[in-house]
Short mmCIF file of C-alpha atoms in Angstrom, two decimals:
data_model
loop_
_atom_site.label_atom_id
_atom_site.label_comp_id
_atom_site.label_asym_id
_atom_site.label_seq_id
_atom_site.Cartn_x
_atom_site.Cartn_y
_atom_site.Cartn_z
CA UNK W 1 69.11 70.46 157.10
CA UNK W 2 66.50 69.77 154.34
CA UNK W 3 65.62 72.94 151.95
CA UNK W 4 62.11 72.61 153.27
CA UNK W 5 63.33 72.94 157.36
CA UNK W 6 65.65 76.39 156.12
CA UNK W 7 62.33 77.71 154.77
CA UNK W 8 59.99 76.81 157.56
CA UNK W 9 62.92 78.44 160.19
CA UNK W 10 62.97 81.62 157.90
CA UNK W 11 59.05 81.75 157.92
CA UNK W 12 59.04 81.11 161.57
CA UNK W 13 61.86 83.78 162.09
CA UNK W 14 59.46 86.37 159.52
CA UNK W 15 56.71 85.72 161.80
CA UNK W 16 58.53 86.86 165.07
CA UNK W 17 59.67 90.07 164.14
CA UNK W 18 55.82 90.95 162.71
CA UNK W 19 54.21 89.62 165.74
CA UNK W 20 50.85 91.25 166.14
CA UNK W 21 49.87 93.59 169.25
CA UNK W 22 48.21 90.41 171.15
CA UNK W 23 51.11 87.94 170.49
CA UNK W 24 53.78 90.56 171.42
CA UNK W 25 51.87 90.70 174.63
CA UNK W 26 51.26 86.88 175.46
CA UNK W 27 54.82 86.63 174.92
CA UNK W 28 55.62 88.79 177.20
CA UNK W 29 53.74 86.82 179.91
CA UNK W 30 55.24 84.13 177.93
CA UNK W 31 58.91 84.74 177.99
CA UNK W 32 61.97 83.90 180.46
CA UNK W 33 60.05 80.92 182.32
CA UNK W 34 57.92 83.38 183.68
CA UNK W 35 54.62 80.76 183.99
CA UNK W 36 55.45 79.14 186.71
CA UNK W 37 58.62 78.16 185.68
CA UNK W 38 57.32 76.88 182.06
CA UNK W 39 59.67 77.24 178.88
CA UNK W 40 57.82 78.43 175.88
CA UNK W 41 59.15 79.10 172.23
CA UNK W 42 57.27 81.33 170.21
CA UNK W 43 56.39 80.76 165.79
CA UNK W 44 57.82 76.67 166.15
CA UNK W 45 58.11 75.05 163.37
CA UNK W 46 56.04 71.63 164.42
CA UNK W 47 55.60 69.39 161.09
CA UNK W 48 53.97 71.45 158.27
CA UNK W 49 52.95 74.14 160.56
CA UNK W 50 54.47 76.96 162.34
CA UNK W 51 52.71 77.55 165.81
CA UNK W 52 52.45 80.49 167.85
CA UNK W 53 53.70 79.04 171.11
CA UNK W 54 54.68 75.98 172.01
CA UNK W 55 55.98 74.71 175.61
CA UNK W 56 57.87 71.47 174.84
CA UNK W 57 58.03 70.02 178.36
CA UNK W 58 54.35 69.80 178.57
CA UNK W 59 53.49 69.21 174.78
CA UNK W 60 51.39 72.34 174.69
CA UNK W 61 50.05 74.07 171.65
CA UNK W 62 48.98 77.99 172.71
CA UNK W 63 47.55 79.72 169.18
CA UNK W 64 46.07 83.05 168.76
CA UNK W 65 43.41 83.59 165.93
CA UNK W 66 43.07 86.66 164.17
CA UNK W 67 39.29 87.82 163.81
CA UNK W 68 40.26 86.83 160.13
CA UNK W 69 40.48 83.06 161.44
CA UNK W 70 36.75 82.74 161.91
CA UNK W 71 36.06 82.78 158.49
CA UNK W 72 39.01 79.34 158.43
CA UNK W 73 37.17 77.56 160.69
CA UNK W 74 37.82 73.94 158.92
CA UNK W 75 42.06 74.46 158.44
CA UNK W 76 42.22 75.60 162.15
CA UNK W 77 40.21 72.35 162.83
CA UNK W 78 42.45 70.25 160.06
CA UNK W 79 45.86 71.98 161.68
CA UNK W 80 44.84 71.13 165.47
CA UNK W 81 43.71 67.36 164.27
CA UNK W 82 47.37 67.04 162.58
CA UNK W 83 49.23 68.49 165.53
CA UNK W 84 47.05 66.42 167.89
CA UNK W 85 48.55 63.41 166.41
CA UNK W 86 51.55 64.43 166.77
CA UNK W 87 51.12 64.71 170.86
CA UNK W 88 50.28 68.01 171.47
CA UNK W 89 47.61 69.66 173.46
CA UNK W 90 46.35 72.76 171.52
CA UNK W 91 44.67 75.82 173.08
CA UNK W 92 43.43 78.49 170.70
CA UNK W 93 42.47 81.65 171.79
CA UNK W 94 41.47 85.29 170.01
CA UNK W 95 43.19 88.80 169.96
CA UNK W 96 40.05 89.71 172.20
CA UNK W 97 40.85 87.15 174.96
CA UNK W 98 44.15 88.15 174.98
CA UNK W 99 43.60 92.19 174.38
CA UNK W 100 40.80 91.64 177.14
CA UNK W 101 41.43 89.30 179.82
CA UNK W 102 45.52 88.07 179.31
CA UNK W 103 44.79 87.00 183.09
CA UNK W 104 42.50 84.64 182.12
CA UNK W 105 44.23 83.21 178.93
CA UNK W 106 47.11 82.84 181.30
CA UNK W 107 45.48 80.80 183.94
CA UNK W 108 44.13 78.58 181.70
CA UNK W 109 47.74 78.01 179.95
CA UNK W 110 49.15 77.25 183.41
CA UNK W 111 46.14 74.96 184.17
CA UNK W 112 45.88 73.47 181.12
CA UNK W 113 49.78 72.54 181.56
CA UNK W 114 50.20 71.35 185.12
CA UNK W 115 47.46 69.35 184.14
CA UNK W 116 48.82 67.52 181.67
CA UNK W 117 52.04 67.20 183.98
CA UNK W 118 50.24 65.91 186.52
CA UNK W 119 48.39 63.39 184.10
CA UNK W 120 51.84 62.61 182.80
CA UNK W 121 53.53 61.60 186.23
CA UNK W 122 50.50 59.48 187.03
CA UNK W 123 50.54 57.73 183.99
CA UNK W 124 54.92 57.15 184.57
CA UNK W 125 53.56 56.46 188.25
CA UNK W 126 51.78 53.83 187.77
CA UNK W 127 53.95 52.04 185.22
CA UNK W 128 56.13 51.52 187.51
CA UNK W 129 53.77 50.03 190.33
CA UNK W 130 52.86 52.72 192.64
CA UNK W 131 49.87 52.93 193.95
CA UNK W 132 47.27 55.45 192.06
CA UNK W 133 46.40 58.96 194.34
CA UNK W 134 46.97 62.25 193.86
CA UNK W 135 50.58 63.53 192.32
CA UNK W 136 52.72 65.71 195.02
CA UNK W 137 54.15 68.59 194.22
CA UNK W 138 53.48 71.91 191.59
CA UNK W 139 54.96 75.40 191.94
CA UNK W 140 53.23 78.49 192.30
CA UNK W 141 52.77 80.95 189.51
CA UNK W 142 55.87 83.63 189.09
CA UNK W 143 53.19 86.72 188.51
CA UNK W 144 53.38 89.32 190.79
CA UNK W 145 50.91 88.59 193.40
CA UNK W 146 49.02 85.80 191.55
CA UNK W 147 51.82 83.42 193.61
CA UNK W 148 50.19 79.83 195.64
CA UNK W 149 50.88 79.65 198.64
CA UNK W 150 52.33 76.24 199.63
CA UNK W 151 49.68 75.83 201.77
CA UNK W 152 47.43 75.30 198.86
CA UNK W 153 49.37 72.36 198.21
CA UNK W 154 49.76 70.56 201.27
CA UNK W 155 49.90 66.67 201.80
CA UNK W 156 45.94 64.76 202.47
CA UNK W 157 44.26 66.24 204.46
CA UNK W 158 44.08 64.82 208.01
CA UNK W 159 40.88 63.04 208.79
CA UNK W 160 38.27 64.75 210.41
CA UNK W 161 36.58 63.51 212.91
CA UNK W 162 39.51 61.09 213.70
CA UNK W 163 38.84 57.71 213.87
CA UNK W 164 37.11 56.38 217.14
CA UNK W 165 40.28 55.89 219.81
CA UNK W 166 42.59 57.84 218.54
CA UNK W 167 44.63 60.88 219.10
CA UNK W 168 42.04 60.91 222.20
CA UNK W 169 42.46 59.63 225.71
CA UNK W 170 40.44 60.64 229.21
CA UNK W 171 42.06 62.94 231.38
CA UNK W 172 44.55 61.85 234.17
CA UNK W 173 45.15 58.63 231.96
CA UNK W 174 48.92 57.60 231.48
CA UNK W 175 49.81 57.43 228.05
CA UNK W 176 50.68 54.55 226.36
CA UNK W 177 54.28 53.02 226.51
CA UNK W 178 56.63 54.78 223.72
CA UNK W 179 53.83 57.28 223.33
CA UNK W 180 55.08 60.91 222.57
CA UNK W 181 53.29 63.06 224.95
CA UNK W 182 51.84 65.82 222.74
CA UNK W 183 53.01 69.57 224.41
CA UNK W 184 50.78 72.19 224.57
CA UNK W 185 52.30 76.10 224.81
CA UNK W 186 55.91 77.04 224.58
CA UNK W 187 58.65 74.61 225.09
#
């Protein structure tokens, strides 16, 4: 390990054990996959930075900024341009948001995620010839009652009307030969 790499993992370690109020409690959120599943790390070393969360799988960037950020406006911007190049996705939000509405900071972090998984499996989708559409699948959340139903992620949607002729014949008509005779009440 380079001198440089022992220093930035000391840092990094520093930083977690003098975690302010509204980092201790994203992290709780954060912590033991409990987004839906989604592993975060918390003060990552990621080139000459050390960022406040950071979800590998999804290559997303979650930083809080102290009220004392405002006034460095330009290295936040420098920072998220260098980690942007690097592949990440970075979300910023302030102690308020988090102090104030950690529902809300939350929702977007699992939006902001399954929607770069979602871009990601398109894009590995179509390099290998399938045909473009929507992706299948997602989880729901793992908070309390905030949990999707699977409902909310069913298949297309059937077609509504149907098209003309079908799933529709007159009354008394025979159906057609191999046709599965739809039941209607209890077996």
């Amino acid at each position: 390990m380079r001198q440089s790499e022992g220093r930035a993992e000391g840092r990094a370690r520093r930083l977690r054990d003098e975690a302010t109020e509204p980092e201790r409690l994203l992290w709780s959120a954060l912590r033991r996959r409990q987004l839906d599943g989604l592993k975060f790390r918390r003060q990552v070393p990621v080139d000459r930075y050390i960022v406040d969360f950071l979800c590998e799988s999804t290559r997303l960037v979650v930083e809080i900024d102290s009220h004392q950020h405002g006034l460095r406006l330009e290295a936040d911007a420098a920072r998220t341009r260098v980690l942007e190049a690097r592949g990440y996705l970075v979300l910023r939000f302030s102690n308020a948001d988090v102090l104030k509405d950690l529902s809300g900071v939350l929702d977007t972090i699992h939006d902001t995620a399954f929607a770069t998984r979602r871009s990601d499996a398109a894009e590995v989708s179509l390099s290998h010839g399938e045909k473009e559409g929507p992706v299948a699948g997602g989880h729901g959340r793992v908070r309390g009652d905030r949990r999707r139903d699977d409902a909310s992620r069913s298949a297309t949607p059937h077609p509504d009307p149907l098209p003309e002729g079908e799933g529709t014949r007159e009354a008394g008509s025979a159906p057609e030969e191999g046709a599965v005779e739809p039941r209607s009440g209890p077996p």
